[in-house]
Amino acid sequence: MIQAQQAFLRDAMRRLNLTREAFAERIGSRKRALDAWLLPDESAEFRAMPEVVRRFVAEILSRELGASMSTQSVHGAAPQADWPGTVHLLSVSQFNRDAVEALFALADVMQPIARRRKVTRVLEGAVLGNLFFEASTRTRVSFGAAFCRLGGAVCDTTGFTFSSMAKGESIYDTSRVISGYVDVLVVRHPEQGAVAEFARATHIPVINGGDGPGEHPTQALLDLYTLQREFSRIGKLVDGAHIALVGDLKYGRTVHSLVKLLALYRGLKISLIAPPALALPAELVALAASAGHVIEQTSALREGVRGADVVYATRIQKERFGTDETLDGHGADFEVNPAVLAATGKPDTVVMHPLPRDSRPGSFDLSVDLNTDARLAIFRQTDNGVPVRMALFAQMLGVDALVQRSMRDATWRSPAQVGVDDALLADEA
Ligand code: ASP
């Protein structure tokens, strides 16, 4: 079955590491034509890509990436990847850059299903067990939605209070018991390393849905996927970008995973903007520096964001503070709002946040004043959680090759835009 043109083109641009402008020039097409080929099928401006263009792009790919295509990309020699092919997903360290981009290519294939235009039943009969021992809205529900949209079913349990752990059951026993009921497990736990302990007790695939202040691999993968799509629209590449990470970099597990992924890219400037007490752990700073990135650490928000292509804000993780830890009234210094965005000096800075943002007065999290600003990518991030998680499930359960050919049109009607303030963007129409 032939790959949908949007997924085919995005994959080609990613593999060749070209912006849209450069890619259009490379294939001798007008940028406007390329934009129209990338639109969703149902968009009024969508145009079918001529077959000759597909053949030409395929020829460029095989000429430029050649025999090395399966093991090495235009990005250079790929370090050993532990993904896909391993049972569990515990850390983004399992990915090299080619593995990340193969996952993103599959997420692109999932987009029409995630956007409720197409349906598939490739996981019909399979059951996901969502075990969340810590608060969650989007991670738990989007994993569930992703599994359901692949045709599977979901069993949920939330909180210690409602599980047998409240009766003193061990992680080993819980993991083994649930493994007899379901085909894949997503686990969130307040202790770093606890999800790995679940994984050690089972041959069923276990996905880390956040382990204390450790990692949140699937969030970082969807963050990077979103970032690439935002950049694709505005003509930038991740390589060479200036990325500002703001807020609680000490306990923010999404940042920990994201920094590890960014270490796979080239020539970044990473501004780490945090109160001194909540700075990024030294080993992660060292990892990013060893990748050749320029690292700047500051607690002055407006200076730190100057020139940034991305501002990634985070919530202060007060629930993880020790008894003697406090922000000493400096929370306001880290609020990302329209004035801070103006201080970047760039008109197209992408604003991201893993969410939830704390919208209570005095919390000084990402400002709601940016809600109607098209640069605010937070809800595109949450939307992208579904196709990225679908892609992970499909790889882990070995149905990735079946998805494209199993797709049929959805039978129900759903709105083109789901949010009331969503900006209408070039390729999201
Ligand atoms: N939802 C993210 C997490 O679980 C970020 C946060 O809670 O602030 O880590």
CSV table of C-alpha atoms in Angstrom, one decimal, residues 3 11 16 22-23 51 66 82 93 117 134 252 346-347 380 406 412 420 429:
chain,number,residue,atom,x,y,z
A,3,GLN,CA,2.2,5.8,1.8
A,11,ASP,CA,9.6,11.8,6.1
A,16,LEU,CA,17.2,14.9,4.1
A,22,ALA,CA,15.0,24.1,0.6
A,23,PHE,CA,13.1,20.9,-0.1
A,51,GLU,CA,3.1,10.7,-9.3
A,66,GLY,CA,21.7,5.2,-0.7
A,82,ASP,CA,17.9,0.3,21.5
A,93,SER,CA,18.2,7.0,26.0
A,117,ARG,CA,-10.9,11.2,9.6
A,134,GLU,CA,0.2,9.7,40.6
A,252,GLY,CA,10.7,18.5,35.7
A,346,LYS,CA,11.7,37.1,17.3
A,347,PRO,CA,8.2,37.2,15.7
A,380,ARG,CA,-1.0,21.2,19.3
A,406,SER,CA,-6.0,-1.1,7.1
A,412,TRP,CA,-19.1,10.0,12.0
A,420,VAL,CA,-12.6,27.4,20.5
A,429,ALA,CA,-6.4,23.4,8.3
